[in-house]
Amino acid sequence: MYELAQAISTSDEKTTLRQLICTLRAACKKCFLRTEIIQVFAEHCQRSQKLQCFLHSSSISKLIQYTHEIILEEESTWFVVRPRIASQEVWRLSADLTQFERMSLQALLDVRDRSVNSYQPNILEIDLSGFYKNSPNLSDSRNIGQGLAFLNRYLCNQILTQPQYCLDILFELLHKLHYDGVPLLINDRIKSGTHLAQQMRQVISFLCQQPDAEPQKNFYFHLQELGFEPGWGNTAARVCETLHLLLRLIDNPQPAILEAFVSRIPAIFRVTLISIHGWVAQEGVLGKDETLGQVIYVLEQARSLENQLQKEIELAGLDLLGIKPHVIILTRLIPNCQGTFCNLPLEKIQGTENAWILRVPFGEYNPEVTNNWISKFEVWPYLEKFAQDAEKELLAQFSGKPHLIIGNYTDGNLVAFLLARKLKVIHCNIAHSLEKPKYLFSNLYWQDLEATYHFSAQFTADLITMNAADFIVTSSYQEIVGTPDTMGQYESYKYFTMPHLYHVVDGIDLFSPKFNVVPPGVNEEIFFPYSQKEDRDSTTRTRLQELLFTQKDEQILGHLDDLKKRPILTIAPITAIKNLTGLAECFGKSQALQQHCNLIIVTSKLHPEAASNPEEASEIQKLHNIINQYHLNNKLRWIGMRIPSRDIGEIYRIVADNRGIYVHYAHFEAFGRSILEAMISGLPTFATQFGGALEIIEDRENGFYLNPTDFAGTSQKILHFLEQCDANPEYWLEVSEWMTERIQHKYNWHLHTNQLILLAKISGFWNFVAPDDNEARLRYMETLFHLIYKPRADKILEQHMQHNY
């Protein structure tokens, strides 16, 4: 950056920089973000009749491209630059443009406070860098999110350089494995690592004389006398393979061998998934738009986990001991359940043998609040007591401790932290979508937003849980560190200020191997290709065709004059961030799109009076206004009713039958389940360029990413695709098949669950090897919980005790 600044200061570009800063100052604001800065620079170049090479290749243009924020002070201009992914720098330019010096993050946080007149000297600073300083870290930002692969390599190097020590560690790890007091893998007859290696060779010699398919029960007692317990395999061949893997790991450690061996260690049998604030049930769930996706996710994940764990138990030969997997979704019990099953303490998950929803009520405070559903922004006062009560219920249901706790969203992860800390259990953090990056300057203006969102409690809880977790599962790389042009969700917690509360100087290590990209799957019983005619119900198809195209109902707006046009489908909650109004306006402004297509919008509501909050009511009314403004009633269908998932699956397929497309036009989408669902159904899918969709679609020459702020560009991309389809009908089929295959091969629950269980096992091994570093970090998290989080939560509780909902 310094070289760029020097190049600018010693050339004619210095005048351009001065003019640019003057233009920004004329806007009468202090903070400018990247998009604003680029736009102002482009407009300046146009007014000044600069050549295109100046706009794109000059030193000042490079500085602008790297700059993500400019803050103006009277005597200086501050540049927050991001020269590469996961790397940020702060530079201050003097008023006379003669000095360009690098500044500390602490200085930047002070400047941000001053920019909103909230500067406070000697504010609390949170710095977590010390807990990661001596831990193994990735060095290349391209490998962020591949923590499992990194740890495998690191652990193999440790075995290679310290073979005897690692052999002893492996012995101790295997020796401590048990299931409710029943030893697994090895027993007390084996005394050391060296003894283990000797006995393994003797067992392998014995097994080589047995038929490959010989059941474990036929040689169980012989192996037990040699020091080996069940868990190595269900047949002679399987036991032999597992022992060979361990010998190869000791003799010639390689990441693939380590991963293969660890995947066979029987260490995970009981799993708790925590999802607090939703209507977590299966049938008759009214739900809320903010919780519907998470309920689907945890239910599908629970089914997949039980199925995978059962397979592992059988392959390990542990069904001989009567061991079965046990999966529990932990949520809150809601007494006023509005016709749902959310007031049942225990509910079996459909399609499983031993997976359950366990509901624990919030403690006795103000029943006018706690007897009802509570928004994710209001749950904070009840989570500590909930964790204490849930601990007793979980221990009773499991008849022991869980082996893995998976938190979902901030509230679920805070409970997971409290439970995992108390029970000494592996904690997996899945945030899905962090709130902080969704709301512009939410941390800077937290005091103005506190009454509505209580961000002080939530952002503190985020810091605690993401640092306390043994490993973090994200759906995409962008979720962690974004793109060259945009900051990632976790990256936004690297440093930030909450004026008058604290400064975060270093909030998370983005290069930590705890980050792992493990995308979710899609329920292939519900969402499958339109071409699978034999799996489709003709009665359902006819009913939903009428719903989409012709049926009249008070919850449906609009009719279609020309049913031969290609349908554009979008399915989403009607919130500002999902941007259905933007898609409708884009469609309304493009006569060409209207000539080629009909627009079908599927949401849960149609009328403002049905809205759950003012923002939703505003978006509903705005969509009505756009439809009226552009006279879209005969080219658009808005279906405003809650539709079951099975019917949604058929809706995608019906649109595919009609050679339509799917459009996801959100301002930002962390991942996007509907994108998976549409693609696997065979619908060519266009999605926002902001968020995880970048990785799902893999754009094929940039044809399927959309900028939701660029209506003209959006129309052009969609029309270009449709013109190609009109010219060559096989093109639609080609794209449809490619998108289906991509989801089937990369985004499925089998892959997700395999990786998740393997991560839990590797994390357990890592914690066994290096427990001291974890303990210090967890103590720090407890301090933040008691000194910052709890006082903030208590203030919310005071408000809840004083009023009725």
mmCIF file with all atom_site columns, C-alpha atoms in Angstrom, residues 89-181:
data_model
loop_
_atom_site.group_PDB
_atom_site.id
_atom_site.type_symbol
_atom_site.label_atom_id
_atom_site.label_alt_id
_atom_site.label_comp_id
_atom_site.label_asym_id
_atom_site.label_entity_id
_atom_site.label_seq_id
_atom_site.pdbx_PDB_ins_code
_atom_site.Cartn_x
_atom_site.Cartn_y
_atom_site.Cartn_z
_atom_site.occupancy
_atom_site.B_iso_or_equiv
_atom_site.pdbx_formal_charge
_atom_site.auth_seq_id
_atom_site.auth_comp_id
_atom_site.auth_asym_id
_atom_site.auth_atom_id
_atom_site.pdbx_PDB_model_num
ATOM 1  C CA . GLU A 1 89  ? -4.595  -2.968  6.882  1.00 0.00 ? 89  GLU A CA 1
ATOM 2  C CA . VAL A 1 90  ? -5.264  0.549   8.161  1.00 0.00 ? 90  VAL A CA 1
ATOM 3  C CA . TRP A 1 91  ? -3.591  3.624   6.648  1.00 0.00 ? 91  TRP A CA 1
ATOM 4  C CA . ARG A 1 92  ? -3.910  7.309   7.494  1.00 0.00 ? 92  ARG A CA 1
ATOM 5  C CA . LEU A 1 93  ? -3.402  10.032  4.908  1.00 0.00 ? 93  LEU A CA 1
ATOM 6  C CA . SER A 1 94  ? -2.630  13.526  6.169  1.00 0.00 ? 94  SER A CA 1
ATOM 7  C CA . ALA A 1 95  ? -4.757  16.483  5.058  1.00 0.00 ? 95  ALA A CA 1
ATOM 8  C CA . ASP A 1 96  ? -1.977  17.847  2.814  1.00 0.00 ? 96  ASP A CA 1
ATOM 9  C CA . LEU A 1 97  ? -1.523  14.364  1.243  1.00 0.00 ? 97  LEU A CA 1
ATOM 10 C CA . THR A 1 98  ? 2.158   14.265  2.192  1.00 0.00 ? 98  THR A CA 1
ATOM 11 C CA . GLN A 1 99  ? 2.093   11.523  4.834  1.00 0.00 ? 99  GLN A CA 1
ATOM 12 C CA . PHE A 1 100 ? 0.662   8.042   4.374  1.00 0.00 ? 100 PHE A CA 1
ATOM 13 C CA . GLU A 1 101 ? 1.328   5.911   7.437  1.00 0.00 ? 101 GLU A CA 1
ATOM 14 C CA . ARG A 1 102 ? 0.152   2.526   8.599  1.00 0.00 ? 102 ARG A CA 1
ATOM 15 C CA . MET A 1 103 ? -1.907  2.620   11.797 1.00 0.00 ? 103 MET A CA 1
ATOM 16 C CA . SER A 1 104 ? -2.874  0.090   14.446 1.00 0.00 ? 104 SER A CA 1
ATOM 17 C CA . LEU A 1 105 ? -6.278  -1.548  14.652 1.00 0.00 ? 105 LEU A CA 1
ATOM 18 C CA . GLN A 1 106 ? -6.774  0.088   18.046 1.00 0.00 ? 106 GLN A CA 1
ATOM 19 C CA . ALA A 1 107 ? -6.346  3.493   16.408 1.00 0.00 ? 107 ALA A CA 1
ATOM 20 C CA . LEU A 1 108 ? -8.932  2.608   13.755 1.00 0.00 ? 108 LEU A CA 1
ATOM 21 C CA . LEU A 1 109 ? -11.471 1.533   16.362 1.00 0.00 ? 109 LEU A CA 1
ATOM 22 C CA . ASP A 1 110 ? -10.973 4.865   18.142 1.00 0.00 ? 110 ASP A CA 1
ATOM 23 C CA . VAL A 1 111 ? -11.575 6.685   14.858 1.00 0.00 ? 111 VAL A CA 1
ATOM 24 C CA . ARG A 1 112 ? -14.766 4.731   14.251 1.00 0.00 ? 112 ARG A CA 1
ATOM 25 C CA . ASP A 1 113 ? -15.984 5.689   17.701 1.00 0.00 ? 113 ASP A CA 1
ATOM 26 C CA . ARG A 1 114 ? -15.189 9.336   17.032 1.00 0.00 ? 114 ARG A CA 1
ATOM 27 C CA . SER A 1 115 ? -17.047 9.170   13.713 1.00 0.00 ? 115 SER A CA 1
ATOM 28 C CA . VAL A 1 116 ? -20.293 8.576   15.639 1.00 0.00 ? 116 VAL A CA 1
ATOM 29 C CA . ASN A 1 117 ? -19.356 10.871  18.537 1.00 0.00 ? 117 ASN A CA 1
ATOM 30 C CA . SER A 1 118 ? -18.941 7.928   20.902 1.00 0.00 ? 118 SER A CA 1
ATOM 31 C CA . TYR A 1 119 ? -15.255 7.998   21.718 1.00 0.00 ? 119 TYR A CA 1
ATOM 32 C CA . GLN A 1 120 ? -14.339 6.729   25.169 1.00 0.00 ? 120 GLN A CA 1
ATOM 33 C CA . PRO A 1 121 ? -10.736 6.432   26.398 1.00 0.00 ? 121 PRO A CA 1
ATOM 34 C CA . ASN A 1 122 ? -9.593  3.292   28.233 1.00 0.00 ? 122 ASN A CA 1
ATOM 35 C CA . ILE A 1 123 ? -12.349 1.090   26.858 1.00 0.00 ? 123 ILE A CA 1
ATOM 36 C CA . LEU A 1 124 ? -12.229 -2.702  27.348 1.00 0.00 ? 124 LEU A CA 1
ATOM 37 C CA . GLU A 1 125 ? -10.238 -4.423  24.591 1.00 0.00 ? 125 GLU A CA 1
ATOM 38 C CA . ILE A 1 126 ? -10.916 -8.037  23.630 1.00 0.00 ? 126 ILE A CA 1
ATOM 39 C CA . ASP A 1 127 ? -7.920  -9.715  22.009 1.00 0.00 ? 127 ASP A CA 1
ATOM 40 C CA . LEU A 1 128 ? -7.998  -13.468 21.374 1.00 0.00 ? 128 LEU A CA 1
ATOM 41 C CA . SER A 1 129 ? -4.867  -13.703 19.247 1.00 0.00 ? 129 SER A CA 1
ATOM 42 C CA . GLY A 1 130 ? -2.795  -15.049 22.143 1.00 0.00 ? 130 GLY A CA 1
ATOM 43 C CA . PHE A 1 131 ? -4.827  -18.246 22.285 1.00 0.00 ? 131 PHE A CA 1
ATOM 44 C CA . TYR A 1 132 ? -3.998  -19.094 18.679 1.00 0.00 ? 132 TYR A CA 1
ATOM 45 C CA . LYS A 1 133 ? -0.391  -17.903 18.596 1.00 0.00 ? 133 LYS A CA 1
ATOM 46 C CA . ASN A 1 134 ? 1.174   -21.244 19.484 1.00 0.00 ? 134 ASN A CA 1
ATOM 47 C CA . SER A 1 135 ? -1.414  -23.408 17.766 1.00 0.00 ? 135 SER A CA 1
ATOM 48 C CA . PRO A 1 136 ? -0.897  -24.871 14.291 1.00 0.00 ? 136 PRO A CA 1
ATOM 49 C CA . ASN A 1 137 ? -2.382  -22.565 11.677 1.00 0.00 ? 137 ASN A CA 1
ATOM 50 C CA . LEU A 1 138 ? -2.875  -22.556 7.940  1.00 0.00 ? 138 LEU A CA 1
ATOM 51 C CA . SER A 1 139 ? -0.572  -20.265 5.992  1.00 0.00 ? 139 SER A CA 1
ATOM 52 C CA . ASP A 1 140 ? -2.406  -19.941 2.665  1.00 0.00 ? 140 ASP A CA 1
ATOM 53 C CA . SER A 1 141 ? -5.775  -18.162 2.584  1.00 0.00 ? 141 SER A CA 1
ATOM 54 C CA . ARG A 1 142 ? -6.868  -20.472 -0.244 1.00 0.00 ? 142 ARG A CA 1
ATOM 55 C CA . ASN A 1 143 ? -6.875  -23.346 2.262  1.00 0.00 ? 143 ASN A CA 1
ATOM 56 C CA . ILE A 1 144 ? -9.096  -21.605 4.810  1.00 0.00 ? 144 ILE A CA 1
ATOM 57 C CA . GLY A 1 145 ? -12.023 -23.870 5.581  1.00 0.00 ? 145 GLY A CA 1
ATOM 58 C CA . GLN A 1 146 ? -10.023 -27.054 5.022  1.00 0.00 ? 146 GLN A CA 1
ATOM 59 C CA . GLY A 1 147 ? -9.073  -27.557 8.649  1.00 0.00 ? 147 GLY A CA 1
ATOM 60 C CA . LEU A 1 148 ? -9.539  -31.322 8.623  1.00 0.00 ? 148 LEU A CA 1
ATOM 61 C CA . ALA A 1 149 ? -7.041  -31.824 5.812  1.00 0.00 ? 149 ALA A CA 1
ATOM 62 C CA . PHE A 1 150 ? -4.573  -29.512 7.559  1.00 0.00 ? 150 PHE A CA 1
ATOM 63 C CA . LEU A 1 151 ? -4.859  -31.292 10.913 1.00 0.00 ? 151 LEU A CA 1
ATOM 64 C CA . ASN A 1 152 ? -4.401  -34.655 9.220  1.00 0.00 ? 152 ASN A CA 1
ATOM 65 C CA . ARG A 1 153 ? -1.132  -33.443 7.685  1.00 0.00 ? 153 ARG A CA 1
ATOM 66 C CA . TYR A 1 154 ? -0.002  -31.831 10.939 1.00 0.00 ? 154 TYR A CA 1
ATOM 67 C CA . LEU A 1 155 ? -0.730  -34.889 13.055 1.00 0.00 ? 155 LEU A CA 1
ATOM 68 C CA . CYS A 1 156 ? 1.035   -37.140 10.542 1.00 0.00 ? 156 CYS A CA 1
ATOM 69 C CA . ASN A 1 157 ? 4.123   -34.947 10.783 1.00 0.00 ? 157 ASN A CA 1
ATOM 70 C CA . GLN A 1 158 ? 3.985   -35.249 14.565 1.00 0.00 ? 158 GLN A CA 1
ATOM 71 C CA . ILE A 1 159 ? 3.856   -39.036 14.314 1.00 0.00 ? 159 ILE A CA 1
ATOM 72 C CA . LEU A 1 160 ? 6.732   -39.021 11.838 1.00 0.00 ? 160 LEU A CA 1
ATOM 73 C CA . THR A 1 161 ? 8.986   -36.829 13.998 1.00 0.00 ? 161 THR A CA 1
ATOM 74 C CA . GLN A 1 162 ? 8.011   -38.359 17.367 1.00 0.00 ? 162 GLN A CA 1
ATOM 75 C CA . PRO A 1 163 ? 7.004   -41.943 16.564 1.00 0.00 ? 163 PRO A CA 1
ATOM 76 C CA . GLN A 1 164 ? 7.340   -43.417 20.066 1.00 0.00 ? 164 GLN A CA 1
ATOM 77 C CA . TYR A 1 165 ? 5.533   -40.516 21.736 1.00 0.00 ? 165 TYR A CA 1
ATOM 78 C CA . CYS A 1 166 ? 2.712   -40.691 19.213 1.00 0.00 ? 166 CYS A CA 1
ATOM 79 C CA . LEU A 1 167 ? 2.490   -44.476 19.564 1.00 0.00 ? 167 LEU A CA 1
ATOM 80 C CA . ASP A 1 168 ? 2.029   -44.001 23.302 1.00 0.00 ? 168 ASP A CA 1
ATOM 81 C CA . ILE A 1 169 ? -0.585  -41.277 22.676 1.00 0.00 ? 169 ILE A CA 1
ATOM 82 C CA . LEU A 1 170 ? -2.478  -43.579 20.294 1.00 0.00 ? 170 LEU A CA 1
ATOM 83 C CA . PHE A 1 171 ? -2.365  -46.312 22.902 1.00 0.00 ? 171 PHE A CA 1
ATOM 84 C CA . GLU A 1 172 ? -3.771  -43.987 25.584 1.00 0.00 ? 172 GLU A CA 1
ATOM 85 C CA . LEU A 1 173 ? -6.492  -42.736 23.247 1.00 0.00 ? 173 LEU A CA 1
ATOM 86 C CA . LEU A 1 174 ? -7.597  -46.231 22.257 1.00 0.00 ? 174 LEU A CA 1
ATOM 87 C CA . HIS A 1 175 ? -7.367  -47.475 25.848 1.00 0.00 ? 175 HIS A CA 1
ATOM 88 C CA . LYS A 1 176 ? -9.732  -44.778 27.135 1.00 0.00 ? 176 LYS A CA 1
ATOM 89 C CA . LEU A 1 177 ? -12.459 -45.517 24.586 1.00 0.00 ? 177 LEU A CA 1
ATOM 90 C CA . HIS A 1 178 ? -15.510 -47.119 26.133 1.00 0.00 ? 178 HIS A CA 1
ATOM 91 C CA . TYR A 1 179 ? -19.268 -47.132 25.884 1.00 0.00 ? 179 TYR A CA 1
ATOM 92 C CA . ASP A 1 180 ? -20.953 -46.675 29.272 1.00 0.00 ? 180 ASP A CA 1
ATOM 93 C CA . GLY A 1 181 ? -18.111 -48.443 31.040 1.00 0.00 ? 181 GLY A CA 1
#
